[in-house]
Amino acid sequence: MSLFLFLAASVAAAMPAKPANAVLSPGEIVSAAPAADWRAMAADDLLVMDLAADTAALPAAPPRRIVIQLLPEPFSQSWVGNIRTLAAARWWDGTSVYRVQDNWVAQWGDADGEDAAKAKPLPPGIAAVPESEYVLRPSATSRDVSHEELDMWLATIAGTHAAWHALTHKQARIKDADPYADETFFFRGWPLAASKTGPSAWPVHCYGSVGVARNPSPDTGTGTELYAVIGHAPRQLDRNIAVVGRVIEGMQFLSALPRGPAPMGVYVNPSERTPILSVRLAAQVPDLPIYEYLSTESGSFHTYAEASANRRDPFFIQPAGGIDICNLKVPVRRAK
Amino acid sequence: MSLFLFLAASVAAAMPAKPANAVLSPGEIVSAAPAADWRAMAADDLLVMDLAADTAALPAAPPRRIVIQLLPEPFSQSWVGNIRTLAAARWWDGTSVYRVQDNWVAQWGDADGEDAAKAKPLPPGIAAVPESEYVLRPSATSRDVSHEELDMWLATIAGTHAAWHALTHKQARIKDADPYADETFFFRGWPLAASKTGPSAWPVHCYGSVGVARNPSPDTGTGTELYAVIGHAPRQLDRNIAVVGRVIEGMQFLSALPRGPAPMGVYVNPSERTPILSVRLAAQVPDLPIYEYLSTESGSFHTYAEASANRRDPFFIQPAGGIDICNLKVPVRRAK
């Protein structure tokens, strides 16, 4: 096997020792980031989904635990609130992953939800969310965001500031081009897009993003039927479906599930579905690690982003000169 | 389950009857494309890889057959020639898929290839390919390409023509923005990128793309170690590794393999590798179907591309106004 493709592969690869003058890879830059550049994720934003063990796996498979970070204020909070209510009620316990479509999504929840006679009843307090909440507008931001942070992303919409924007425009070392939006940028560890007309900003669909399946407009989904993206970023869904979080650990337990043979990846036989043992908030899960992300407003992230867009580490011969918002993965780790 | 997300999902989804004035989805446009807009793939360009049956699957799994279309003239032909030689010699028979890394690649070939004492010997006639062949320059195009086709892509590099370019610029209904290249376009059914300085053009890494793993520069790989992209398009590999084809059928037999637990997705125990029964050219495979792709120079593809970038079919409320080269999937089917 060619090991060097391996070295090009991973953001967090363990790397051999190098002379001091060697160009650092993105993974080495992340490994060298000071503790001050990492941010702990709020436990309130962590959703823990345990899937039934993979009985087919030999030797005995590890637990299939998937950890999802929910979007923090100020994005998608009405759906996130519903999801917290559903998790507190243990609503997903006993439901399943019922649909896995290649290069699209793995989707879970109530497989009988379309059948009113069989649908699982909802707990009290589930809100119907208007389509206006797919995007965030300045008038809708009177929430728990610091003035500094609010200024940052509002200014970004106006095209004048924010970490990602500063990097792409002021340093001009990353070609800033996105076919889906006027601007793409990172805010509090999340990839976002923005329109200067409006203005408005919204979370984007990337690999590992978690969204809310819905019925036809004006339905926006309650949050009971969730999906994780398991292929190339389906950005056409941005502003059409609510993004509510991202998988930060255990992604392979969704992305490597067998694809459903029926149209749209549906399993023909209910026995092919993957049972969900439980979905809980972090507060309900003993001994859950603390998770951290590399602050997208930190110097380390700037350096990591520039190095990711202009690969000069030894494997590469032709730096791209740019990178798309979904290909620049925000580093996440368990706290040391 | 929410069926309507399903409808948004698939290029080729069977759709319910609609009034004549309803906006067609990309999938409906493809279904309605006339036979004249489809092109048969050359049998000489088809590589058929049969993986050992999934013994863990219950009920008995279908055969794990993966069909790969190799890049036609004029791209990557020295590596493609090596791959034809390796397949004719049945070199891959008895090798394995030895590495699967989430959101990156599934890689196959000789797991002992790095160990000179254990490496599988190569058949005669395997060429060492210079790095200059990662891209195609006008001076290198004296190959089997029609003048019309050659004019098209050369003109595209100059920024004046070609289907995708015409669509994005002349019709101006798709925002043309790519962070990795000056231009992206489709040529003879393939997604390509181009630089106006040079000029040069090259095949891009998208979901399902097949590439040639290599050791450090100036090595370019022989083609024995191949990978398929199973995540978001790793465009930073463009012009750094040879793209030689794409998976056109059976992608799920690579993308749903268990991820390797070791760094870079390597399997710890050789027994975890997936055995390759055979890799053959189409001429060596009885009863292989004829495969077709929707001509990217056809009116149907123009309509499909515009509709994909500006979703107005019923599920959508906010058309994106653009689409990236890897998210616009070239429709492929078995010939009727």
mmCIF file of C-alpha atoms in Angstrom, chain A residues 48-55 61-68 92-98 100 106-109 228 247 249-258 267 272-280:
data_model
loop_
_atom_site.group_PDB
_atom_site.id
_atom_site.type_symbol
_atom_site.label_atom_id
_atom_site.label_comp_id
_atom_site.label_asym_id
_atom_site.label_seq_id
_atom_site.Cartn_x
_atom_site.Cartn_y
_atom_site.Cartn_z
ATOM 1 C CA VAL A 48 -25.774 10.946 22.262
ATOM 2 C CA MET A 49 -27.342 8.264 20.058
ATOM 3 C CA ASP A 50 -26.577 4.618 20.832
ATOM 4 C CA LEU A 51 -27.342 2.145 18.059
ATOM 5 C CA ALA A 52 -27.773 -1.566 18.675
ATOM 6 C CA ALA A 53 -24.459 -3.407 18.462
ATOM 7 C CA ASP A 54 -23.541 -4.724 15.025
ATOM 8 C CA THR A 55 -24.341 -8.406 15.497
ATOM 9 C CA ALA A 61 -18.089 -4.804 17.294
ATOM 10 C CA PRO A 62 -17.407 -1.769 19.490
ATOM 11 C CA PRO A 63 -20.482 0.078 20.809
ATOM 12 C CA ARG A 64 -22.077 2.113 18.046
ATOM 13 C CA ARG A 65 -22.222 5.443 19.847
ATOM 14 C CA ILE A 66 -22.811 8.559 17.764
ATOM 15 C CA VAL A 67 -22.251 11.976 19.341
ATOM 16 C CA ILE A 68 -23.962 14.949 17.720
ATOM 17 C CA TRP A 92 -36.246 8.063 19.898
ATOM 18 C CA ASP A 93 -35.607 5.041 22.112
ATOM 19 C CA GLY A 94 -36.860 2.024 20.186
ATOM 20 C CA THR A 95 -37.018 3.840 16.827
ATOM 21 C CA SER A 96 -34.563 3.099 13.998
ATOM 22 C CA VAL A 97 -32.294 4.199 11.205
ATOM 23 C CA TYR A 98 -34.728 3.294 8.427
ATOM 24 C CA VAL A 100 -29.580 4.930 4.050
ATOM 25 C CA ALA A 106 -28.693 8.147 6.657
ATOM 26 C CA GLN A 107 -32.070 8.996 8.225
ATOM 27 C CA TRP A 108 -33.609 7.953 11.541
ATOM 28 C CA GLY A 109 -36.737 8.381 13.631
ATOM 29 C CA ALA A 228 -26.875 12.860 8.623
ATOM 30 C CA VAL A 247 -21.839 14.346 13.998
ATOM 31 C CA GLU A 249 -17.929 11.181 16.879
ATOM 32 C CA GLY A 250 -19.083 7.800 15.567
ATOM 33 C CA MET A 251 -19.879 9.013 12.051
ATOM 34 C CA GLN A 252 -18.786 5.658 10.630
ATOM 35 C CA PHE A 253 -21.687 3.977 12.433
ATOM 36 C CA LEU A 254 -24.023 5.875 10.108
ATOM 37 C CA SER A 255 -21.917 6.250 6.947
ATOM 38 C CA ALA A 256 -20.967 2.555 6.764
ATOM 39 C CA LEU A 257 -24.494 1.194 7.277
ATOM 40 C CA PRO A 258 -25.798 -0.957 4.421
ATOM 41 C CA TYR A 267 -34.997 -0.824 3.631
ATOM 42 C CA GLU A 272 -32.938 -4.470 7.996
ATOM 43 C CA ARG A 273 -33.373 -1.236 9.921
ATOM 44 C CA THR A 274 -30.797 -0.411 12.593
ATOM 45 C CA PRO A 275 -32.442 -0.222 16.030
ATOM 46 C CA ILE A 276 -31.834 2.885 18.114
ATOM 47 C CA LEU A 277 -31.316 1.907 21.753
ATOM 48 C CA SER A 278 -31.378 5.452 23.071
ATOM 49 C CA VAL A 279 -30.940 9.105 22.234
ATOM 50 C CA ARG A 280 -30.042 11.233 25.236
#
